[in-house]
mmCIF file of N, CA and C in Angstrom:
data_model
loop_
_atom_site.group_PDB
_atom_site.id
_atom_site.type_symbol
_atom_site.label_atom_id
_atom_site.label_comp_id
_atom_site.label_asym_id
_atom_site.label_seq_id
_atom_site.Cartn_x
_atom_site.Cartn_y
_atom_site.Cartn_z
ATOM 1 N N UNK A 1419 -10.696 -15.727 7.176
ATOM 2 C CA UNK A 1419 -10.599 -14.284 6.590
ATOM 3 C C UNK A 1419 -10.624 -14.457 5.010
ATOM 4 N N UNK A 1420 -11.959 -14.856 4.404
ATOM 5 C CA UNK A 1420 -11.982 -14.774 3.036
ATOM 6 C C UNK A 1420 -10.824 -14.478 2.058
ATOM 7 N N UNK A 1421 -11.059 -12.751 2.224
ATOM 8 C CA UNK A 1421 -10.218 -11.600 1.305
ATOM 9 C C UNK A 1421 -8.803 -12.823 1.674
ATOM 10 N N UNK A 1422 -8.119 -13.302 1.913
ATOM 11 C CA UNK A 1422 -6.588 -13.909 1.455
ATOM 12 C C UNK A 1422 -7.169 -15.375 0.428
ATOM 13 N N UNK A 1423 -8.226 -15.773 0.793
ATOM 14 C CA UNK A 1423 -8.664 -16.703 -0.051
ATOM 15 C C UNK A 1423 -8.977 -15.856 -1.822
ATOM 16 N N UNK A 1424 -9.451 -14.686 -1.552
ATOM 17 C CA UNK A 1424 -9.971 -14.272 -3.016
ATOM 18 C C UNK A 1424 -8.729 -13.536 -3.425
ATOM 19 N N UNK A 1425 -8.188 -12.869 -2.840
ATOM 20 C CA UNK A 1425 -7.060 -12.258 -3.448
ATOM 21 C C UNK A 1425 -5.756 -13.485 -4.295
ATOM 22 N N UNK A 1426 -6.030 -14.288 -3.165
ATOM 23 C CA UNK A 1426 -4.720 -15.279 -3.772
ATOM 24 C C UNK A 1426 -5.505 -16.136 -5.073
ATOM 25 N N UNK A 1427 -6.632 -16.631 -5.145
ATOM 26 C CA UNK A 1427 -7.609 -16.956 -6.311
ATOM 27 C C UNK A 1427 -7.214 -15.863 -7.420
ATOM 28 N N UNK A 1428 -7.680 -14.941 -7.187
ATOM 29 C CA UNK A 1428 -7.849 -13.391 -8.097
ATOM 30 C C UNK A 1428 -6.222 -13.325 -8.794
ATOM 31 N N UNK A 1429 -5.206 -13.535 -7.931
ATOM 32 C CA UNK A 1429 -3.872 -13.400 -8.106
ATOM 33 C C UNK A 1429 -3.530 -14.422 -9.177
ATOM 34 N N UNK A 1430 -4.197 -15.788 -8.940
ATOM 35 C CA UNK A 1430 -3.755 -16.865 -9.482
ATOM 36 C C UNK A 1430 -2.334 -17.845 -9.296
ATOM 37 N N UNK A 1431 -2.632 -17.821 -7.989
ATOM 38 C CA UNK A 1431 -1.812 -18.657 -6.849
ATOM 39 C C UNK A 1431 -1.903 -20.020 -7.606
ATOM 40 N N UNK A 1432 -0.772 -21.072 -7.666
ATOM 41 C CA UNK A 1432 -0.969 -22.537 -7.373
ATOM 42 C C UNK A 1432 -1.229 -23.003 -6.517
ATOM 43 N N UNK A 1433 -1.920 -24.256 -7.128
ATOM 44 C CA UNK A 1433 -2.631 -24.583 -5.858
ATOM 45 C C UNK A 1433 -2.229 -25.038 -4.411
ATOM 46 N N UNK A 1434 -0.851 -25.656 -4.482
ATOM 47 C CA UNK A 1434 -0.109 -25.517 -3.385
ATOM 48 C C UNK A 1434 -0.170 -24.402 -2.270
ATOM 49 N N UNK A 1435 0.715 -22.868 -3.121
ATOM 50 C CA UNK A 1435 0.351 -22.176 -2.269
ATOM 51 C C UNK A 1435 -0.610 -21.536 -1.605
ATOM 52 N N UNK A 1436 -2.053 -21.594 -2.341
ATOM 53 C CA UNK A 1436 -2.993 -21.067 -1.856
ATOM 54 C C UNK A 1436 -3.730 -21.907 -1.030
ATOM 55 N N UNK A 1437 -3.601 -23.534 -1.187
ATOM 56 C CA UNK A 1437 -3.719 -24.004 0.288
ATOM 57 C C UNK A 1437 -3.433 -23.768 1.268
ATOM 58 N N UNK A 1438 -1.615 -23.429 1.126
ATOM 59 C CA UNK A 1438 -1.219 -23.112 2.642
ATOM 60 C C UNK A 1438 -1.374 -21.516 2.812
ATOM 61 N N UNK A 1439 -1.645 -20.639 2.184
ATOM 62 C CA UNK A 1439 -2.280 -19.293 1.951
ATOM 63 C C UNK A 1439 -4.075 -19.581 2.955
ATOM 64 N N UNK A 1440 -4.446 -20.182 2.043
ATOM 65 C CA UNK A 1440 -6.188 -20.071 3.372
ATOM 66 C C UNK A 1440 -5.920 -21.199 4.595
ATOM 67 N N UNK A 1441 -4.579 -22.048 4.917
ATOM 68 C CA UNK A 1441 -4.540 -22.609 5.689
ATOM 69 C C UNK A 1441 -4.036 -21.412 6.850
ATOM 70 N N UNK A 1442 -3.250 -21.090 6.574
ATOM 71 C CA UNK A 1442 -2.346 -19.371 7.470
ATOM 72 C C UNK A 1442 -4.119 -18.576 7.994
ATOM 73 N N UNK A 1443 -4.581 -17.779 6.714
ATOM 74 C CA UNK A 1443 -5.564 -17.189 7.008
ATOM 75 C C UNK A 1443 -6.672 -17.858 8.103
ATOM 76 N N UNK A 1444 -6.879 -18.712 7.752
ATOM 77 C CA UNK A 1444 -7.583 -19.653 8.800
ATOM 78 C C UNK A 1444 -7.221 -19.860 10.170
ATOM 79 N N UNK A 1445 -5.935 -20.155 10.164
ATOM 80 C CA UNK A 1445 -5.308 -19.790 11.598
ATOM 81 C C UNK A 1445 -4.488 -19.230 12.407
ATOM 82 N N UNK A 1446 -4.243 -18.281 11.465
ATOM 83 C CA UNK A 1446 -3.337 -16.808 11.777
ATOM 84 C C UNK A 1446 -3.833 -15.859 13.123
ATOM 85 N N UNK A 1447 -4.837 -16.325 14.093
ATOM 86 C CA UNK A 1447 -4.956 -15.600 14.899
ATOM 87 C C UNK A 1447 -5.019 -16.681 15.731
ATOM 88 N N UNK A 1448 -4.584 -17.644 16.155
ATOM 89 C CA UNK A 1448 -4.999 -18.800 16.991
ATOM 90 C C UNK A 1448 -4.637 -18.331 18.059
ATOM 91 N N UNK A 1449 -3.450 -17.403 18.374
ATOM 92 C CA UNK A 1449 -3.103 -17.169 19.685
ATOM 93 C C UNK A 1449 -3.976 -16.513 20.022
ATOM 94 N N UNK A 1450 -4.965 -15.667 19.754
ATOM 95 C CA UNK A 1450 -5.439 -14.776 20.349
ATOM 96 C C UNK A 1450 -6.008 -14.454 21.901
ATOM 97 N N UNK A 1451 -6.566 -16.148 21.642
ATOM 98 C CA UNK A 1451 -7.163 -16.073 23.343
ATOM 99 C C UNK A 1451 -6.467 -16.443 24.365
ATOM 100 N N UNK A 1452 -5.136 -17.561 24.117
ATOM 101 C CA UNK A 1452 -3.704 -17.370 24.793
ATOM 102 C C UNK A 1452 -3.490 -15.693 25.188
ATOM 103 N N UNK A 1453 -3.290 -15.275 24.290
ATOM 104 C CA UNK A 1453 -2.995 -14.031 24.654
ATOM 105 C C UNK A 1453 -3.180 -12.935 25.714
ATOM 106 N N UNK A 1454 -4.970 -13.304 25.103
ATOM 107 C CA UNK A 1454 -5.733 -12.498 25.902
ATOM 108 C C UNK A 1454 -5.457 -12.766 27.459
ATOM 109 N N UNK A 1455 -5.403 -14.235 28.029
ATOM 110 C CA UNK A 1455 -5.513 -14.911 29.096
ATOM 111 C C UNK A 1455 -4.115 -14.740 30.004
ATOM 112 N N UNK A 1456 -2.975 -14.869 29.003
ATOM 113 C CA UNK A 1456 -1.637 -14.641 29.435
ATOM 114 C C UNK A 1456 -1.153 -13.391 29.470
ATOM 115 N N UNK A 1457 -1.190 -12.429 28.872
ATOM 116 C CA UNK A 1457 -0.634 -11.182 28.465
ATOM 117 C C UNK A 1457 -1.915 -9.719 28.783
ATOM 118 N N UNK A 1458 -3.013 -10.171 28.893
ATOM 119 C CA UNK A 1458 -4.390 -9.585 28.595
ATOM 120 C C UNK A 1458 -4.593 -8.563 27.750
ATOM 121 N N UNK A 1459 -3.963 -8.645 26.649
ATOM 122 C CA UNK A 1459 -3.824 -8.454 25.009
ATOM 123 C C UNK A 1459 -3.735 -9.389 23.498
ATOM 124 N N UNK A 1460 -4.029 -8.709 22.632
ATOM 125 C CA UNK A 1460 -3.690 -9.422 21.653
ATOM 126 C C UNK A 1460 -2.900 -9.403 20.822
ATOM 127 N N UNK A 1461 -1.655 -8.378 21.248
ATOM 128 C CA UNK A 1461 -0.357 -7.586 20.962
ATOM 129 C C UNK A 1461 0.303 -8.424 19.771
ATOM 130 N N UNK A 1462 0.299 -7.690 18.482
ATOM 131 C CA UNK A 1462 0.734 -8.695 17.628
ATOM 132 C C UNK A 1462 2.142 -9.439 17.821
ATOM 133 N N UNK A 1463 3.014 -8.972 18.336
ATOM 134 C CA UNK A 1463 4.495 -9.631 18.500
ATOM 135 C C UNK A 1463 3.880 -10.897 19.842
ATOM 136 N N UNK A 1464 2.877 -10.628 20.255
ATOM 137 C CA UNK A 1464 2.675 -11.993 21.098
ATOM 138 C C UNK A 1464 1.603 -12.829 20.508
ATOM 139 N N UNK A 1465 0.689 -12.356 19.655
ATOM 140 C CA UNK A 1465 0.395 -13.831 18.577
ATOM 141 C C UNK A 1465 1.762 -14.055 17.807
ATOM 142 N N UNK A 1466 2.528 -13.917 17.791
ATOM 143 C CA UNK A 1466 3.476 -14.108 16.674
ATOM 144 C C UNK A 1466 4.237 -14.860 17.220
ATOM 145 N N UNK A 1467 4.313 -14.596 18.702
ATOM 146 C CA UNK A 1467 5.172 -15.569 19.239
ATOM 147 C C UNK A 1467 4.684 -16.529 19.819
ATOM 148 N N UNK A 1468 3.044 -16.725 20.131
ATOM 149 C CA UNK A 1468 2.353 -17.836 20.781
ATOM 150 C C UNK A 1468 2.226 -18.571 19.703
ATOM 151 N N UNK A 1469 1.942 -18.149 18.824
ATOM 152 C CA UNK A 1469 0.792 -18.311 17.374
ATOM 153 C C UNK A 1469 1.849 -19.758 16.673
ATOM 154 N N UNK A 1470 2.808 -19.785 16.412
ATOM 155 C CA UNK A 1470 3.583 -20.572 15.428
ATOM 156 C C UNK A 1470 3.535 -21.887 16.338
ATOM 157 N N UNK A 1471 3.724 -21.625 17.492
ATOM 158 C CA UNK A 1471 3.244 -23.486 18.598
ATOM 159 C C UNK A 1471 2.745 -24.159 18.515
ATOM 160 N N UNK A 1472 1.285 -23.237 18.545
ATOM 161 C CA UNK A 1472 -0.040 -23.462 18.330
ATOM 162 C C UNK A 1472 -0.415 -24.556 17.563
ATOM 163 N N UNK A 1473 0.153 -23.375 16.283
ATOM 164 C CA UNK A 1473 -0.685 -24.003 14.971
ATOM 165 C C UNK A 1473 -0.008 -25.059 14.534
ATOM 166 N N UNK A 1474 1.628 -25.454 14.573
ATOM 167 C CA UNK A 1474 2.315 -26.842 14.675
ATOM 168 C C UNK A 1474 1.589 -27.662 15.340
ATOM 169 N N UNK A 1475 0.810 -27.488 16.691
ATOM 170 C CA UNK A 1475 0.004 -28.198 16.905
ATOM 171 C C UNK A 1475 -1.167 -28.569 16.545
ATOM 172 N N UNK A 1476 -1.691 -27.710 16.325
ATOM 173 C CA UNK A 1476 -2.854 -27.681 15.595
ATOM 174 C C UNK A 1476 -3.088 -28.524 14.411
ATOM 175 N N UNK A 1477 -2.038 -28.322 14.018
ATOM 176 C CA UNK A 1477 -2.191 -29.168 12.597
ATOM 177 C C UNK A 1477 -1.141 -30.151 12.537
ATOM 178 N N UNK A 1478 -0.908 -31.485 13.326
ATOM 179 C CA UNK A 1478 -0.088 -32.202 13.185
ATOM 180 C C UNK A 1478 -0.639 -33.635 12.865
ATOM 181 N N UNK A 1479 -1.497 -33.609 12.880
ATOM 182 C CA UNK A 1479 -2.826 -34.927 12.661
ATOM 183 C C UNK A 1479 -3.247 -34.400 11.756
ATOM 184 N N UNK A 1480 -3.268 -33.654 10.430
ATOM 185 C CA UNK A 1480 -3.976 -33.223 9.440
ATOM 186 C C UNK A 1480 -3.742 -34.112 8.301
ATOM 187 N N UNK A 1481 -2.739 -34.616 8.210
ATOM 188 C CA UNK A 1481 -2.361 -35.144 7.138
ATOM 189 C C UNK A 1481 -0.940 -34.166 6.557
ATOM 190 N N UNK A 1482 -1.013 -32.926 6.750
ATOM 191 C CA UNK A 1482 -0.222 -32.048 5.968
ATOM 192 C C UNK A 1482 1.022 -32.033 6.175
ATOM 193 N N UNK A 1483 1.974 -32.318 5.097
ATOM 194 C CA UNK A 1483 3.069 -32.405 5.444
ATOM 195 C C UNK A 1483 4.106 -31.484 6.135
ATOM 196 N N UNK A 1484 5.000 -31.715 6.010
ATOM 197 C CA UNK A 1484 6.091 -31.138 7.652
ATOM 198 C C UNK A 1484 6.248 -29.582 6.748
ATOM 199 N N UNK A 1485 6.725 -29.720 5.312
ATOM 200 C CA UNK A 1485 6.941 -28.526 4.770
ATOM 201 C C UNK A 1485 5.885 -28.024 4.709
ATOM 202 N N UNK A 1486 4.356 -27.920 4.772
ATOM 203 C CA UNK A 1486 3.411 -27.203 4.960
ATOM 204 C C UNK A 1486 3.441 -26.867 5.799
ATOM 205 N N UNK A 1487 3.309 -27.488 6.925
ATOM 206 C CA UNK A 1487 3.053 -27.091 8.492
ATOM 207 C C UNK A 1487 4.333 -25.972 8.665
ATOM 208 N N UNK A 1488 5.392 -26.201 8.164
ATOM 209 C CA UNK A 1488 6.186 -25.042 8.530
ATOM 210 C C UNK A 1488 6.176 -24.083 8.160
ATOM 211 N N UNK A 1489 5.763 -23.575 6.545
ATOM 212 C CA UNK A 1489 5.011 -22.703 6.130
ATOM 213 C C UNK A 1489 4.253 -21.857 6.778
ATOM 214 N N UNK A 1490 2.879 -22.723 7.572
ATOM 215 C CA UNK A 1490 1.835 -22.070 7.942
ATOM 216 C C UNK A 1490 2.289 -21.669 9.275
ATOM 217 N N UNK A 1491 2.962 -22.445 10.007
ATOM 218 C CA UNK A 1491 3.563 -22.003 11.196
ATOM 219 C C UNK A 1491 4.895 -20.432 11.337
ATOM 220 N N UNK A 1492 5.444 -20.488 10.148
ATOM 221 C CA UNK A 1492 6.061 -19.345 9.490
ATOM 222 C C UNK A 1492 5.371 -18.209 9.358
ATOM 223 N N UNK A 1493 4.034 -18.147 8.549
ATOM 224 C CA UNK A 1493 3.060 -17.215 8.430
ATOM 225 C C UNK A 1493 2.662 -16.839 9.862
ATOM 226 N N UNK A 1494 1.647 -17.853 10.246
ATOM 227 C CA UNK A 1494 1.166 -17.010 11.694
ATOM 228 C C UNK A 1494 2.564 -16.412 12.216
ATOM 229 N N UNK A 1495 3.260 -16.943 12.308
ATOM 230 C CA UNK A 1495 4.705 -16.587 13.554
ATOM 231 C C UNK A 1495 4.941 -15.131 13.098
ATOM 232 N N UNK A 1496 5.050 -14.304 11.955
ATOM 233 C CA UNK A 1496 5.275 -13.444 11.448
ATOM 234 C C UNK A 1496 4.357 -12.479 10.590
ATOM 235 N N UNK A 1497 3.085 -12.774 11.195
ATOM 236 C CA UNK A 1497 1.717 -12.288 10.148
ATOM 237 C C UNK A 1497 1.773 -10.690 10.057
ATOM 238 N N UNK A 1498 2.439 -10.401 11.660
ATOM 239 C CA UNK A 1498 2.524 -8.984 11.955
ATOM 240 C C UNK A 1498 3.742 -7.880 11.881
ATOM 241 N N UNK A 1499 4.874 -8.563 10.683
ATOM 242 C CA UNK A 1499 5.907 -8.505 10.649
ATOM 243 C C UNK A 1499 5.912 -8.020 8.745
ATOM 244 N N UNK A 1500 5.266 -6.992 8.668
ATOM 245 C CA UNK A 1500 5.312 -6.738 7.193
ATOM 246 C C UNK A 1500 6.895 -6.585 6.543
ATOM 247 N N UNK A 1501 7.310 -5.999 7.244
ATOM 248 C CA UNK A 1501 9.024 -5.842 6.988
ATOM 249 C C UNK A 1501 9.587 -7.067 6.519
ATOM 250 N N UNK A 1502 9.688 -8.239 6.783
ATOM 251 C CA UNK A 1502 10.107 -9.682 6.493
ATOM 252 C C UNK A 1502 9.608 -10.106 5.537
ATOM 253 N N UNK A 1503 8.234 -9.809 4.795
ATOM 254 C CA UNK A 1503 7.991 -10.171 3.357
ATOM 255 C C UNK A 1503 8.728 -11.365 2.655
ATOM 256 N N UNK A 1504 8.202 -12.718 2.626
ATOM 257 C CA UNK A 1504 9.070 -13.506 1.660
ATOM 258 C C UNK A 1504 8.660 -14.359 0.897
ATOM 259 N N UNK A 1505 7.481 -13.551 0.507
ATOM 260 C CA UNK A 1505 6.802 -14.761 -0.153
ATOM 261 C C UNK A 1505 5.417 -14.017 -0.712
ATOM 262 N N UNK A 1506 4.732 -14.493 -1.953
ATOM 263 C CA UNK A 1506 3.362 -14.168 -2.302
ATOM 264 C C UNK A 1506 2.356 -14.320 -1.199
ATOM 265 N N UNK A 1507 2.673 -15.669 -0.598
ATOM 266 C CA UNK A 1507 1.421 -16.308 0.096
ATOM 267 C C UNK A 1507 1.470 -15.577 1.098
ATOM 268 N N UNK A 1508 2.625 -14.671 2.149
ATOM 269 C CA UNK A 1508 3.076 -13.679 3.002
ATOM 270 C C UNK A 1508 2.642 -12.479 2.783
ATOM 271 N N UNK A 1509 2.922 -12.608 1.473
ATOM 272 C CA UNK A 1509 2.545 -11.087 0.858
ATOM 273 C C UNK A 1509 0.598 -10.606 1.033
ATOM 274 N N UNK A 1510 -0.033 -11.677 0.631
ATOM 275 C CA UNK A 1510 -1.109 -11.818 0.275
ATOM 276 C C UNK A 1510 -1.960 -11.899 2.011
ATOM 277 N N UNK A 1511 -1.197 -13.131 2.971
ATOM 278 C CA UNK A 1511 -1.813 -12.641 4.072
ATOM 279 C C UNK A 1511 -1.748 -11.427 4.866
ATOM 280 N N UNK A 1512 -0.375 -10.661 4.707
ATOM 281 C CA UNK A 1512 -0.463 -9.547 5.291
ATOM 282 C C UNK A 1512 -1.852 -8.543 4.948
ATOM 283 N N UNK A 1513 -1.680 -8.801 3.607
ATOM 284 C CA UNK A 1513 -2.463 -7.515 3.043
ATOM 285 C C UNK A 1513 -4.356 -7.857 3.451
ATOM 286 N N UNK A 1514 -4.450 -9.273 3.246
ATOM 287 C CA UNK A 1514 -6.025 -9.306 3.645
ATOM 288 C C UNK A 1514 -6.018 -9.004 4.772
ATOM 289 N N UNK A 1515 -5.221 -9.482 6.125
ATOM 290 C CA UNK A 1515 -5.527 -8.556 7.618
ATOM 291 C C UNK A 1515 -5.518 -7.982 7.744
ATOM 292 N N UNK A 1516 -4.429 -6.988 7.104
ATOM 293 C CA UNK A 1516 -4.602 -5.508 7.246
ATOM 294 C C UNK A 1516 -6.495 -5.193 7.039
ATOM 295 N N UNK A 1517 -6.734 -5.441 5.381
ATOM 296 C CA UNK A 1517 -8.182 -5.366 5.196
ATOM 297 C C UNK A 1517 -9.614 -5.301 6.147
ATOM 298 N N UNK A 1518 -9.104 -6.755 6.471
ATOM 299 C CA UNK A 1518 -10.531 -7.110 7.726
ATOM 300 C C UNK A 1518 -9.522 -6.147 8.880
ATOM 301 N N UNK A 1519 -8.234 -5.784 9.651
ATOM 302 C CA UNK A 1519 -8.638 -5.175 10.568
ATOM 303 C C UNK A 1519 -8.766 -3.783 10.450
ATOM 304 N N UNK A 1520 -8.761 -3.374 9.235
ATOM 305 C CA UNK A 1520 -8.602 -1.792 9.073
ATOM 306 C C UNK A 1520 -10.257 -1.477 9.225
ATOM 307 N N UNK A 1521 -11.243 -2.533 8.854
ATOM 308 C CA UNK A 1521 -12.418 -2.714 8.742
ATOM 309 C C UNK A 1521 -13.334 -2.599 10.257
ATOM 310 N N UNK A 1522 -12.719 -3.234 10.925
ATOM 311 C CA UNK A 1522 -13.222 -3.636 11.856
ATOM 312 C C UNK A 1522 -12.605 -2.564 13.002
ATOM 313 N N UNK A 1523 -11.773 -2.209 12.925
ATOM 314 C CA UNK A 1523 -11.023 -1.308 13.798
ATOM 315 C C UNK A 1523 -11.714 0.401 13.256
ATOM 316 N N UNK A 1524 -11.786 0.860 12.195
ATOM 317 C CA UNK A 1524 -12.296 1.792 12.023
ATOM 318 C C UNK A 1524 -11.162 3.171 11.112
ATOM 319 N N UNK A 1525 -10.118 2.024 11.082
ATOM 320 C CA UNK A 1525 -9.164 2.593 10.232
ATOM 321 C C UNK A 1525 -9.185 3.957 9.435
ATOM 322 N N UNK A 1526 -8.552 4.894 9.599
ATOM 323 C CA UNK A 1526 -8.810 6.076 8.806
ATOM 324 C C UNK A 1526 -8.177 6.387 7.323
ATOM 325 N N UNK A 1527 -9.187 6.918 6.279
ATOM 326 C CA UNK A 1527 -8.367 7.126 5.146
ATOM 327 C C UNK A 1527 -7.190 7.283 4.751
ATOM 328 N N UNK A 1528 -6.391 8.139 5.707
ATOM 329 C CA UNK A 1528 -5.069 8.512 5.451
ATOM 330 C C UNK A 1528 -4.054 7.035 5.964
ATOM 331 N N UNK A 1529 -4.803 6.204 7.023
ATOM 332 C CA UNK A 1529 -3.538 5.033 7.320
ATOM 333 C C UNK A 1529 -3.545 4.164 6.410
ATOM 334 N N UNK A 1530 -4.751 4.001 5.574
ATOM 335 C CA UNK A 1530 -5.351 2.821 4.494
ATOM 336 C C UNK A 1530 -4.307 3.060 3.807
ATOM 337 N N UNK A 1531 -4.777 4.552 3.427
ATOM 338 C CA UNK A 1531 -3.991 5.274 1.769
ATOM 339 C C UNK A 1531 -2.221 4.776 2.174
ATOM 340 N N UNK A 1532 -1.698 5.324 3.477
ATOM 341 C CA UNK A 1532 -0.273 5.086 3.461
ATOM 342 C C UNK A 1532 0.045 3.524 3.330
ATOM 343 N N UNK A 1533 -0.940 2.646 3.926
ATOM 344 C CA UNK A 1533 -0.338 1.131 3.634
ATOM 345 C C UNK A 1533 -0.239 0.488 2.715
ATOM 346 N N UNK A 1534 -1.497 1.170 1.640
ATOM 347 C CA UNK A 1534 -1.337 0.428 0.269
ATOM 348 C C UNK A 1534 0.185 1.214 -0.315
ATOM 349 N N UNK A 1535 0.091 2.617 -0.165
ATOM 350 C CA UNK A 1535 1.132 2.818 -1.013
ATOM 351 C C UNK A 1535 2.832 2.137 -0.506
ATOM 352 N N UNK A 1536 2.706 2.265 0.898
ATOM 353 C CA UNK A 1536 4.320 1.509 1.849
ATOM 354 C C UNK A 1536 4.159 -0.124 1.769
ATOM 355 N N UNK A 1537 2.832 -0.814 1.620
ATOM 356 C CA UNK A 1537 3.087 -2.052 2.101
ATOM 357 C C UNK A 1537 2.539 -3.120 0.809
ATOM 358 N N UNK A 1538 1.145 -2.314 0.515
ATOM 359 C CA UNK A 1538 0.748 -3.537 -0.580
ATOM 360 C C UNK A 1538 1.488 -3.724 -1.904
ATOM 361 N N UNK A 1539 1.079 -4.528 -2.710
ATOM 362 C CA UNK A 1539 1.958 -5.281 -3.550
ATOM 363 C C UNK A 1539 0.955 -5.793 -4.780
ATOM 364 N N UNK A 1540 0.228 -6.429 -4.069
ATOM 365 C CA UNK A 1540 -0.754 -7.267 -4.937
ATOM 366 C C UNK A 1540 -1.775 -6.628 -5.602
ATOM 367 N N UNK A 1541 -2.116 -6.544 -7.252
ATOM 368 C CA UNK A 1541 -2.537 -5.795 -7.499
ATOM 369 C C UNK A 1541 -4.442 -6.179 -6.837
ATOM 370 N N UNK A 1542 -5.055 -7.406 -7.001
ATOM 371 C CA UNK A 1542 -5.653 -7.156 -6.699
ATOM 372 C C UNK A 1542 -6.515 -6.941 -5.125
ATOM 373 N N UNK A 1543 -5.575 -7.438 -4.227
ATOM 374 C CA UNK A 1543 -5.259 -6.613 -2.769
ATOM 375 C C UNK A 1543 -5.416 -4.926 -2.893
ATOM 376 N N UNK A 1544 -4.804 -4.327 -3.668
ATOM 377 C CA UNK A 1544 -5.372 -2.831 -3.850
ATOM 378 C C UNK A 1544 -6.161 -2.238 -4.045
ATOM 379 N N UNK A 1545 -6.798 -3.937 -5.578
ATOM 380 C CA UNK A 1545 -8.536 -3.416 -5.967
ATOM 381 C C UNK A 1545 -9.519 -3.272 -4.823
ATOM 382 N N UNK A 1546 -9.155 -4.435 -4.275
ATOM 383 C CA UNK A 1546 -9.814 -4.753 -3.005
ATOM 384 C C UNK A 1546 -10.482 -3.503 -2.241
ATOM 385 N N UNK A 1547 -8.782 -3.235 -1.749
ATOM 386 C CA UNK A 1547 -8.992 -2.268 -0.638
ATOM 387 C C UNK A 1547 -9.221 -0.947 -1.135
ATOM 388 N N UNK A 1548 -9.054 -0.737 -2.330
ATOM 389 C CA UNK A 1548 -9.786 0.471 -2.899
ATOM 390 C C UNK A 1548 -11.384 0.885 -3.023
ATOM 391 N N UNK A 1549 -12.051 -0.752 -3.020
ATOM 392 C CA UNK A 1549 -13.364 -0.807 -2.843
ATOM 393 C C UNK A 1549 -13.758 -0.716 -2.034
ATOM 394 N N UNK A 1550 -13.470 -1.702 -1.509
ATOM 395 C CA UNK A 1550 -13.895 -1.935 0.498
ATOM 396 C C UNK A 1550 -14.077 -0.359 1.257
ATOM 397 N N UNK A 1551 -13.264 0.585 1.073
ATOM 398 C CA UNK A 1551 -12.851 1.250 1.803
ATOM 399 C C UNK A 1551 -12.943 3.046 0.900
ATOM 400 N N UNK A 1552 -12.912 2.556 -0.390
ATOM 401 C CA UNK A 1552 -13.189 4.157 -1.381
ATOM 402 C C UNK A 1552 -12.009 4.505 -1.073
ATOM 403 N N UNK A 1553 -10.702 4.494 -1.210
ATOM 404 C CA UNK A 1553 -9.900 5.395 -1.291
ATOM 405 C C UNK A 1553 -9.106 5.204 -2.957
#
């Protein structure tokens, strides 16, 4: 999800936060194949439930610190829960994932405006959304 990388860079994240964000963005949908097989769909709650353990296993031998893996697992395990945002990396991941989902699923202009008004906080995420969707 290049939108997360772009938003993070434009917002001037420190190197470690940018790294965590990018790893979370790459792995955030890690549970989708399992969810399709196990539940017959990729419901966000199922993705969160199944994703955190999968990403921990996936990242175990990468040389990342336990703290980094914990944060990525937390982000993957909460990326469909915007009410629980607790960090700039989480905020950007939610915004970038929404931009991708809105584009892929053809969300209507009102839904996009509502998300922008109620959930988005990052200036660059808002700017990117306005540019992509013309809202």
